[in-house]
PDB file of C-alpha atoms in Angstrom:
ATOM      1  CA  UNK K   1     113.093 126.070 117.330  1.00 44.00           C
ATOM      2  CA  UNK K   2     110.850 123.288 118.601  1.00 55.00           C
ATOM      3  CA  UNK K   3     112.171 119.863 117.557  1.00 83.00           C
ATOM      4  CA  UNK K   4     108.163 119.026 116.428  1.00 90.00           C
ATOM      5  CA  UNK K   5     106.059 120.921 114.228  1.00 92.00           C
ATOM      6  CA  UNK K   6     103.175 122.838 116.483  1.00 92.00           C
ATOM      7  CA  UNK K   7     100.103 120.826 116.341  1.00 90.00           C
ATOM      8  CA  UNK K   8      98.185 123.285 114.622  1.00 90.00           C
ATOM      9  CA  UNK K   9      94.646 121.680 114.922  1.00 84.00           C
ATOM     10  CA  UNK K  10      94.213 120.260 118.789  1.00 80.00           C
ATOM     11  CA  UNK K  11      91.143 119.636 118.523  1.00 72.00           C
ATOM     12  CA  UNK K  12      90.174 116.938 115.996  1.00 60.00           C
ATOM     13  CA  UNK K  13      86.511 117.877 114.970  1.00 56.00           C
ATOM     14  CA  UNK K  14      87.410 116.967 111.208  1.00 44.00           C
ATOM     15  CA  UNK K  15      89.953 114.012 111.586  1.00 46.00           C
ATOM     16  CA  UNK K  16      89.113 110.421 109.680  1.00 48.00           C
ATOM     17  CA  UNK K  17      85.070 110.536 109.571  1.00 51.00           C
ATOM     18  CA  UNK K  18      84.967 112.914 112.108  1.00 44.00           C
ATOM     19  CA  UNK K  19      85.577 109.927 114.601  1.00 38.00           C
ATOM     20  CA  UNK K  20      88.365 110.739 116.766  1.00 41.00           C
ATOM     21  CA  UNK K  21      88.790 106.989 117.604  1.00 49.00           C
ATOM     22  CA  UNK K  22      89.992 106.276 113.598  1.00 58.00           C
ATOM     23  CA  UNK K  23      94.146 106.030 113.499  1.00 75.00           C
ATOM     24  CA  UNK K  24      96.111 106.697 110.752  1.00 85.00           C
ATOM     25  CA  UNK K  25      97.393 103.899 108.989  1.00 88.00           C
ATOM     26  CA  UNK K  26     100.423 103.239 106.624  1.00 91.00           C
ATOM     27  CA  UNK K  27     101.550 100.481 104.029  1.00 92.00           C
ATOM     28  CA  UNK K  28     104.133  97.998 104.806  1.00 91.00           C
ATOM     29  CA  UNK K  29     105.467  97.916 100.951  1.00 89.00           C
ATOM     30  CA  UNK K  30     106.213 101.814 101.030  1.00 92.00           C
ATOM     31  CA  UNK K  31     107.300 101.939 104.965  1.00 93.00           C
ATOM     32  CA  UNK K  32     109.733  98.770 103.924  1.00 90.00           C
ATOM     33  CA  UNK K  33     111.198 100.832 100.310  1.00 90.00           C
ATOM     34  CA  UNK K  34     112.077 103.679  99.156  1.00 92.00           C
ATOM     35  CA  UNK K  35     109.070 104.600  97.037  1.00 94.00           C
ATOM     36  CA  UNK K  36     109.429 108.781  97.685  1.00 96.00           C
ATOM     37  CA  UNK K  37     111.282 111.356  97.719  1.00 96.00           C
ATOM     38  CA  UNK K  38     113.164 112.740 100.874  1.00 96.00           C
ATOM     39  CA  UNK K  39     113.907 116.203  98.897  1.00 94.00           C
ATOM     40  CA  UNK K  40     111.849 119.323  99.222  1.00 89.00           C
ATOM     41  CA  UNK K  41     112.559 120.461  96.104  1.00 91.00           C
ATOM     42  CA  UNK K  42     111.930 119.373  92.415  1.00 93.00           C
ATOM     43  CA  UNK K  43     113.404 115.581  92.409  1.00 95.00           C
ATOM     44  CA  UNK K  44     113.813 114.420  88.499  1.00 96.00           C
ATOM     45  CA  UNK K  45     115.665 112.003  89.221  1.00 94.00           C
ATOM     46  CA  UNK K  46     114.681 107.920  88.561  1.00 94.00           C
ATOM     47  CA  UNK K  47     114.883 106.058  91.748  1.00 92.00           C
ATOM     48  CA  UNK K  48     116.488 102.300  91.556  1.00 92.00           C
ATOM     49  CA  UNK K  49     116.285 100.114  94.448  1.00 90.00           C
ATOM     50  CA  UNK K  50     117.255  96.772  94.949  1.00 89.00           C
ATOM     51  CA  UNK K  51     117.077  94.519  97.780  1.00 84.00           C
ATOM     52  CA  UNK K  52     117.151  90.435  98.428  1.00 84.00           C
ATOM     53  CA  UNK K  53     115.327  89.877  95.432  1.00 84.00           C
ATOM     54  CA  UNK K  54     112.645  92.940  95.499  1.00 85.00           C
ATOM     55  CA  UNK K  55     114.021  95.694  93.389  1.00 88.00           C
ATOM     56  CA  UNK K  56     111.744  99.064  92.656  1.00 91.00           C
ATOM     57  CA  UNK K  57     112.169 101.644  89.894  1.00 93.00           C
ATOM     58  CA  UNK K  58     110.620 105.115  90.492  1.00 95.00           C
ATOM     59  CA  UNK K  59     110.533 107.388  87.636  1.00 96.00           C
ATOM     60  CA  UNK K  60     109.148 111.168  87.859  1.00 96.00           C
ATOM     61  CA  UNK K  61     106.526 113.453  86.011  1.00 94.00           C
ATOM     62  CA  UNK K  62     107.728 116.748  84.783  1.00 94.00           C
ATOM     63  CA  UNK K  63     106.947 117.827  87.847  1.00 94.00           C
ATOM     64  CA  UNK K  64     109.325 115.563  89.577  1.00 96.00           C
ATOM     65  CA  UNK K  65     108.732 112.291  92.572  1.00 97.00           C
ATOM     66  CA  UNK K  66     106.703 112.465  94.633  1.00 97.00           C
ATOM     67  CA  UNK K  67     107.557 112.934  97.955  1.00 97.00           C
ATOM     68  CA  UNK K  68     107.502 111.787 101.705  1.00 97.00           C
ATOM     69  CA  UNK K  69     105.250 115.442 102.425  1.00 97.00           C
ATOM     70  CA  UNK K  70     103.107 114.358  99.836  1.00 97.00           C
ATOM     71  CA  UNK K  71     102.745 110.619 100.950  1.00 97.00           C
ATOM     72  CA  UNK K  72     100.122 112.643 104.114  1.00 96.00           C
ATOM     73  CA  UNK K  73      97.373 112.174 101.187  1.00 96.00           C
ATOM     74  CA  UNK K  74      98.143 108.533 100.870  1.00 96.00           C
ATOM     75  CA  UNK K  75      98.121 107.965 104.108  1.00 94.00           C
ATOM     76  CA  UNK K  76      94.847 109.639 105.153  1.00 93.00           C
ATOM     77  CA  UNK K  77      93.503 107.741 101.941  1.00 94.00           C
ATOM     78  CA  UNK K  78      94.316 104.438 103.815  1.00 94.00           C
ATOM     79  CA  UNK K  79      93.117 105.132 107.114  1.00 92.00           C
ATOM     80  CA  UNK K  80      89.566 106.330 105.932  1.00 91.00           C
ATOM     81  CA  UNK K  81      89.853 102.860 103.989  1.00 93.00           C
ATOM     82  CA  UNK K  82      90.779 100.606 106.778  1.00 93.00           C
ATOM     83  CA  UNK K  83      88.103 102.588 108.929  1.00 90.00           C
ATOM     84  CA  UNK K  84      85.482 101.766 106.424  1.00 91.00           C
ATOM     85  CA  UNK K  85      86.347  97.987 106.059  1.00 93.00           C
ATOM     86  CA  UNK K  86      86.111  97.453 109.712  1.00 90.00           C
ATOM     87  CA  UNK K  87      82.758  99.062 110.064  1.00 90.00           C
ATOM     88  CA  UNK K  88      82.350  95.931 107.366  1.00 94.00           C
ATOM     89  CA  UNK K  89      81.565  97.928 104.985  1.00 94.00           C
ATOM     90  CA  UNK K  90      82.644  97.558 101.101  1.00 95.00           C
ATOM     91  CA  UNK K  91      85.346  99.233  99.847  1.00 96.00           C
ATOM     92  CA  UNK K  92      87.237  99.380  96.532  1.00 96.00           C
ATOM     93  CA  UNK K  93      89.776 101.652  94.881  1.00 96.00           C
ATOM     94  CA  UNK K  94      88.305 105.390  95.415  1.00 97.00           C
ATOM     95  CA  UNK K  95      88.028 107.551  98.636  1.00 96.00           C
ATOM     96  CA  UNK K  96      86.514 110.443  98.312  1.00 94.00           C
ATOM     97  CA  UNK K  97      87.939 113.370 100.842  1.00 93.00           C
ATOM     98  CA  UNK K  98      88.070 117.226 101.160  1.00 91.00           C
ATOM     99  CA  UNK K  99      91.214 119.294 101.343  1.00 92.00           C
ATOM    100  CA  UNK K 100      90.901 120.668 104.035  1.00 89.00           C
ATOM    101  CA  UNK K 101      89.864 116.759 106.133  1.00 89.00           C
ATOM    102  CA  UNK K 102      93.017 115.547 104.713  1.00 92.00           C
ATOM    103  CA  UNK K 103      94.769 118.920 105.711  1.00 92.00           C
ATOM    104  CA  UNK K 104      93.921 119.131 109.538  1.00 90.00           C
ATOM    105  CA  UNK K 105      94.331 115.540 109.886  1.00 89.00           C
ATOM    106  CA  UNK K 106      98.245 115.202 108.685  1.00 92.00           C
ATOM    107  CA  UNK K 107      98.514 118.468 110.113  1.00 92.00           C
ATOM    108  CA  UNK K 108      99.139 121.224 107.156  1.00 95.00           C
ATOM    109  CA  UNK K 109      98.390 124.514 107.349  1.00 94.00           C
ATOM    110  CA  UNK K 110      94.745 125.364 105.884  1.00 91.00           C
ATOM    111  CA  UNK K 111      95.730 128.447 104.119  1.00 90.00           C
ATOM    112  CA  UNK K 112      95.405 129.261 100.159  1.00 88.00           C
ATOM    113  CA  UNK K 113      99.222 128.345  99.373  1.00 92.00           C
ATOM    114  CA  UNK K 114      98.626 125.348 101.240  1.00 93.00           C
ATOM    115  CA  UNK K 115      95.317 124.101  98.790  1.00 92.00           C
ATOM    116  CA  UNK K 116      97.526 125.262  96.231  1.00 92.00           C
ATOM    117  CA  UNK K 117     100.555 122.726  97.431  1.00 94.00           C
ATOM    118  CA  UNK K 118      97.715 119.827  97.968  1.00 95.00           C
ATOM    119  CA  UNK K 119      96.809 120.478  94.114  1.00 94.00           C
ATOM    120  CA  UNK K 120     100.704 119.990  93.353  1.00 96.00           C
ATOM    121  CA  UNK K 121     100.376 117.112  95.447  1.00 97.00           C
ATOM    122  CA  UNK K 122      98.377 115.037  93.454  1.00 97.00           C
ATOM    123  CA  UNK K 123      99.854 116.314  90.501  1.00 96.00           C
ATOM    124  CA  UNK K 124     102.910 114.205  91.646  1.00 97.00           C
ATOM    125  CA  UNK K 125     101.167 111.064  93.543  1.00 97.00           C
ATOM    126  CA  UNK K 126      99.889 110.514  89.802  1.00 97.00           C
ATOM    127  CA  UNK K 127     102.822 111.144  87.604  1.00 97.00           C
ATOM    128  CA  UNK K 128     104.875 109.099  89.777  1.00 97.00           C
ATOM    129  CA  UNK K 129     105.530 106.220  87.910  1.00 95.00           C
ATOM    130  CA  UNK K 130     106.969 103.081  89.642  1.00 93.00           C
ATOM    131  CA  UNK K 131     107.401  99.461  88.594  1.00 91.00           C
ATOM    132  CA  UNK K 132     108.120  96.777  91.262  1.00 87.00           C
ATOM    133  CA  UNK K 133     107.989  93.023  91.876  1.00 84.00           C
ATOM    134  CA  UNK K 134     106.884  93.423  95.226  1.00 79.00           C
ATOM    135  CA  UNK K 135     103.571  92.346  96.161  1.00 79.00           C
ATOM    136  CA  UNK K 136     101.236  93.484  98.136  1.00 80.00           C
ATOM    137  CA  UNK K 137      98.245  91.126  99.698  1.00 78.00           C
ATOM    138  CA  UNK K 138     100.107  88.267  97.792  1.00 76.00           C
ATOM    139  CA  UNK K 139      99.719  89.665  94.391  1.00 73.00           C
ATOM    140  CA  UNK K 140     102.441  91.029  92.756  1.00 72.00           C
ATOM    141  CA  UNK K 141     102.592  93.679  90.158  1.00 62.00           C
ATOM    142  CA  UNK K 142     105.356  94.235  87.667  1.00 70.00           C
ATOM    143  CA  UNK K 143     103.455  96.143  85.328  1.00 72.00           C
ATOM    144  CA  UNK K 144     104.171 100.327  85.562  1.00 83.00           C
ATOM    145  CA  UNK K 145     101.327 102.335  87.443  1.00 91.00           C
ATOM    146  CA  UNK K 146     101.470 105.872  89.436  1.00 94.00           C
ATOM    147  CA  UNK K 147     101.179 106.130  93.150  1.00 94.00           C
ATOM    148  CA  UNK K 148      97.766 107.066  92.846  1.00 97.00           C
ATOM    149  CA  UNK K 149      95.784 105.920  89.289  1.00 96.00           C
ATOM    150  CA  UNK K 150      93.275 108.827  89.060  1.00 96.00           C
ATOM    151  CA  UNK K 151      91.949 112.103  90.604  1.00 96.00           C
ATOM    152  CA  UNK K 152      88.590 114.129  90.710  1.00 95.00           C
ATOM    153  CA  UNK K 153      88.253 117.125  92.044  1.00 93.00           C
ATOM    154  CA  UNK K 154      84.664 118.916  92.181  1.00 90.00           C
ATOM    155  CA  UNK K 155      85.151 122.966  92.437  1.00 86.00           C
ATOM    156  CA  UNK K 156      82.631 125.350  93.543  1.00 78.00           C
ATOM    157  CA  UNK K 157      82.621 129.178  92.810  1.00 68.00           C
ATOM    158  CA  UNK K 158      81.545 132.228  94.466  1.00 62.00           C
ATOM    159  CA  UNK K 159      77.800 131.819  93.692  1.00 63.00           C
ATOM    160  CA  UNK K 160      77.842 128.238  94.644  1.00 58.00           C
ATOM    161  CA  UNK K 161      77.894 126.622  91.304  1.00 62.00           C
ATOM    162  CA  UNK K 162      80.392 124.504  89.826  1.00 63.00           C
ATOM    163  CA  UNK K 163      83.486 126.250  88.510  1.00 55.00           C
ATOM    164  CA  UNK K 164      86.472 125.332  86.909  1.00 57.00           C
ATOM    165  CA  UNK K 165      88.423 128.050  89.004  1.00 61.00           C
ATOM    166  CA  UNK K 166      86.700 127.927  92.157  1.00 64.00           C
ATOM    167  CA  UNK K 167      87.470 126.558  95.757  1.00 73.00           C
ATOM    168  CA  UNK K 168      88.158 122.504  95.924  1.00 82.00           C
ATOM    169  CA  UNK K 169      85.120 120.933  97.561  1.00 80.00           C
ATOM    170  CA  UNK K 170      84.982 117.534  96.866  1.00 90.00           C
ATOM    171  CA  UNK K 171      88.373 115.592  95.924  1.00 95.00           C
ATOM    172  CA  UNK K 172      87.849 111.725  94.929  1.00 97.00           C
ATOM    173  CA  UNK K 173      91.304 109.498  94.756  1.00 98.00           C
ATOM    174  CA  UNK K 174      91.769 106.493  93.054  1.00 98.00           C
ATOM    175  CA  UNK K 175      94.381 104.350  94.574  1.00 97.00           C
ATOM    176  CA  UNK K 176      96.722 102.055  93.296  1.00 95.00           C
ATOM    177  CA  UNK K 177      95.844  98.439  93.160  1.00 92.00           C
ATOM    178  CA  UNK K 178      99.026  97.720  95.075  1.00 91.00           C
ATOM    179  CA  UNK K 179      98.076 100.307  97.256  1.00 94.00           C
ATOM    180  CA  UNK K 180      94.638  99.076  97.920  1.00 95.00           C
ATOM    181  CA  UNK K 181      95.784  95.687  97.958  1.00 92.00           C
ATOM    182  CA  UNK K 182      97.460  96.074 100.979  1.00 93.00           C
ATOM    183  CA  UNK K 183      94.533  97.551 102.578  1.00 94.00           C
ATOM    184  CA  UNK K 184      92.560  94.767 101.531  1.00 94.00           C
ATOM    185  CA  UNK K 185      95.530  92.523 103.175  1.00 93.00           C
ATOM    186  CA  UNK K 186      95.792  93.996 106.445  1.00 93.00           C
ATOM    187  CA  UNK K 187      99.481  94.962 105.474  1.00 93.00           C
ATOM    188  CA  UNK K 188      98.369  98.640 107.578  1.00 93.00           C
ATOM    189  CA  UNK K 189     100.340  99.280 110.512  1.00 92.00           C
ATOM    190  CA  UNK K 190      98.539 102.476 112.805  1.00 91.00           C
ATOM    191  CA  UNK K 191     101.266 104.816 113.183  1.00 91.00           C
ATOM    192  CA  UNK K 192     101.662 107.345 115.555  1.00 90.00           C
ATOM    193  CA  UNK K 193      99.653 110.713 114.990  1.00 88.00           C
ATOM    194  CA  UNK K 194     102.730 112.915 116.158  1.00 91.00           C
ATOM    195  CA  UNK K 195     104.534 111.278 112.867  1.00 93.00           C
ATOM    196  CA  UNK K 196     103.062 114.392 111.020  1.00 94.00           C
ATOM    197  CA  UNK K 197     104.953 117.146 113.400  1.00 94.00           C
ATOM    198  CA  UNK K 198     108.608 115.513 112.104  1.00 95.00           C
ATOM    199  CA  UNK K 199     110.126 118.730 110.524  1.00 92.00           C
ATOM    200  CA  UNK K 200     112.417 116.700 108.563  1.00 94.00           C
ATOM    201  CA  UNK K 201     111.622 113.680 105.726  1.00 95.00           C
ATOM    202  CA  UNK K 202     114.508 112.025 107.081  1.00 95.00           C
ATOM    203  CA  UNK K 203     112.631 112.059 110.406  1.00 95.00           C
ATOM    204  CA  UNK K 204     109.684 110.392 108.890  1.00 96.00           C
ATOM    205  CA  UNK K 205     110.861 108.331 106.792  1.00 96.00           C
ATOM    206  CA  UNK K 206     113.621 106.347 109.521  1.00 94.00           C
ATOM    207  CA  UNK K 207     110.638 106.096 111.484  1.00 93.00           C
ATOM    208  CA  UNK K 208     108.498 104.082 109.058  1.00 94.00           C
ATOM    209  CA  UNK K 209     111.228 102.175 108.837  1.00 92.00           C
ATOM    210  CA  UNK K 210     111.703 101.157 113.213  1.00 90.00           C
ATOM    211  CA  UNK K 211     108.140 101.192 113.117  1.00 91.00           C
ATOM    212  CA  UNK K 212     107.812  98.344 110.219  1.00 90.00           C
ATOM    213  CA  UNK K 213     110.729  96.221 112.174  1.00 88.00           C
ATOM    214  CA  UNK K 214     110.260  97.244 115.885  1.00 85.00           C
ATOM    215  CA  UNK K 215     106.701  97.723 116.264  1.00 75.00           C
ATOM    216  CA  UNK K 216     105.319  97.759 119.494  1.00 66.00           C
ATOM    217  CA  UNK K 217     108.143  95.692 120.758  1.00 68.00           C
ATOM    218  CA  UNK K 218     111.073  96.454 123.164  1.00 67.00           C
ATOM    219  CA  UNK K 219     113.306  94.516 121.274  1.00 74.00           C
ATOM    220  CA  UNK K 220     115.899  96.684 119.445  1.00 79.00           C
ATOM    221  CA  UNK K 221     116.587  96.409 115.815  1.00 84.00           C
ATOM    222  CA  UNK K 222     120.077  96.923 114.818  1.00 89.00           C
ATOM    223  CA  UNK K 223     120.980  98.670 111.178  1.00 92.00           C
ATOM    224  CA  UNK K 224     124.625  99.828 110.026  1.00 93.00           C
ATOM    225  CA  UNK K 225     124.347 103.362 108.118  1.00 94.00           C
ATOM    226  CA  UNK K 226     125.305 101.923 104.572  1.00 93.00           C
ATOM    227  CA  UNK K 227     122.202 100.072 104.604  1.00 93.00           C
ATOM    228  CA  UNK K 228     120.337 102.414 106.343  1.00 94.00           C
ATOM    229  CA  UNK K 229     120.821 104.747 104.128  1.00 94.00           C
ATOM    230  CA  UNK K 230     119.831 102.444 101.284  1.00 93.00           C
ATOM    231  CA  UNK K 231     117.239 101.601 103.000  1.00 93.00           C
ATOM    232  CA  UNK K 232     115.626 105.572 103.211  1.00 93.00           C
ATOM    233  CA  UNK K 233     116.818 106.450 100.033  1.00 93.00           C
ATOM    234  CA  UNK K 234     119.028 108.838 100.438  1.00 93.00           C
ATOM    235  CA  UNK K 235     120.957 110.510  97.854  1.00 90.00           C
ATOM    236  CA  UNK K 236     123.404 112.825 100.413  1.00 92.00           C
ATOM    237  CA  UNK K 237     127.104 111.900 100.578  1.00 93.00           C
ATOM    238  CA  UNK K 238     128.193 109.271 103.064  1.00 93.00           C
ATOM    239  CA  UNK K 239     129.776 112.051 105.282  1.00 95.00           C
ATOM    240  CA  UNK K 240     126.307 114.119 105.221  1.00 95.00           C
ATOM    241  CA  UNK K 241     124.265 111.405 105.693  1.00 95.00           C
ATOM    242  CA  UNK K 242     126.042 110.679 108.773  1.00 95.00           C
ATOM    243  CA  UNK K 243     126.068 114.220 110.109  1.00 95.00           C
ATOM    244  CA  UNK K 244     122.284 113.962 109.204  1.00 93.00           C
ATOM    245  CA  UNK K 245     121.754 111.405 111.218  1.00 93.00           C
ATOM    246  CA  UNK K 246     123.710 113.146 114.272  1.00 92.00           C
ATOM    247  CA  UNK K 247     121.263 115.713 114.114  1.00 90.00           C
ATOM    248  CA  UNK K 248     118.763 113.694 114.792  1.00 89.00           C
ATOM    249  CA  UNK K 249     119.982 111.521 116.994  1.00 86.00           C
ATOM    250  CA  UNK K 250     121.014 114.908 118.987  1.00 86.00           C
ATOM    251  CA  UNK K 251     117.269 116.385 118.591  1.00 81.00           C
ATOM    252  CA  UNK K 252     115.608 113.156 119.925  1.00 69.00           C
ATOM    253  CA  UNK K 253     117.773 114.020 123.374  1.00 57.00           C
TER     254      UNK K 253
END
């Protein structure tokens, strides 16, 4: 098995704007902190972090957290953001997307299981509840609000009319002011596109994590596995989290 996911959609006709020169952006806050979910399946657990000072609860929806997979929305969501605001362009709390932009952009699959996990998706971005004392563009929030605050989505049916059953053709996303206010900030690092062929969450989420302290640097940043794992929010077992890790570290070899 290949240690990447295939890059299932080389050529980027329908990435950020269609403008192949956009980059995908993430949020310090959530690249610093455990906001989601490392499992793939239901997580009903609430999530309580606490570090030098900043501490984080994360409580689920019925349909549990939501989770580092699901973060590709967020993500996208930013980037088309950031793009827009340094066109100089006004921006405030809504993007408005398609599936399937969002889709070959993080790249997902583009089949119907795949819109169906996207609906899912959302479902969890905005019952995630999580209440924080971190700020974001110097304003912090300690008040409880979801991931994302609100979803649209515009269907059309087989005759081309609106339909409450029908494929998803328009999707608009209200963010979070503590998401947007990070936007609004600068606090957007560009990450790097081949971040969405990581096969595992742990993958992704330890690198948000050297690319929030190492950057573009050469300098090495040093972290014992106690507080990594703190750090990533995982739930494993000491002794799994370290043969975890191993993994990894043998894959990237």
């Amino acid at each position: 098995m290949s240690r990447l996911l295939p890059d299932r959609h080389p050529t980027k006709d329908f990435f950020i704007l269609d403008v192949r020169e956009a980059s995908p952006k993430d949020d310090i806050a959530s690249m610093e902190h455990p906001i989601f979910s490392l499992s793939v399946k239901p997580d009903m657990r609430e999530l309580e972090y606490e570090h030098n000072g900043k501490r984080i609860i994360v409580s689920p929806s019925g349909r549990g957290l939501a989770t580092i997979m699901d973060k590709d929305i967020i993500f996208y969501c930013i980037s088309k953001l950031t793009y827009l605001q340094n066109q100089g362009l006004k921006i405030d709390n809504w993007v408005e997307v398609t599936a399937h932009e969002v889709m070959v952009a993080t790249n997902w699959n583009i089949g119907a299981r795949d819109y169906k996990r996207f609906e899912d998706s959302l479902l969890r971005l905005r019952g995630t509840t999580i209440i924080t004392n971190i700020a974001t563009g110097d304003t912090e929030q300690i008040e409880g609000f979801g991931i994302i605050d609100r979803f649209e989505i515009e269907r059309i049916g087989e005759n081309g009319n609106r339909s409450a059953f029908g494929r998803m053709s328009k999707i608009r996303i209200k963010l979070s002011d503590w998401t947007f206010n990070a936007v609004k900030a600068g606090e957007v690092p560009t990450i790097n596109p081949q971040y969405f062929r990581l096969r595992r969450p742990l993958e992704r989420r330890i690198y948000e994590l050297a690319r929030k302290h190492v950057g573009e640097r050469s300098v090495p940043w040093q972290i014992g596995l106690e507080k990594l794992q703190k750090k990533v929010g995982s739930s494993a077992p000491t002794k799994k989290f370290r043969f975890f890790m191993r993994e990894i570290i043998r894959d990237g070899h």
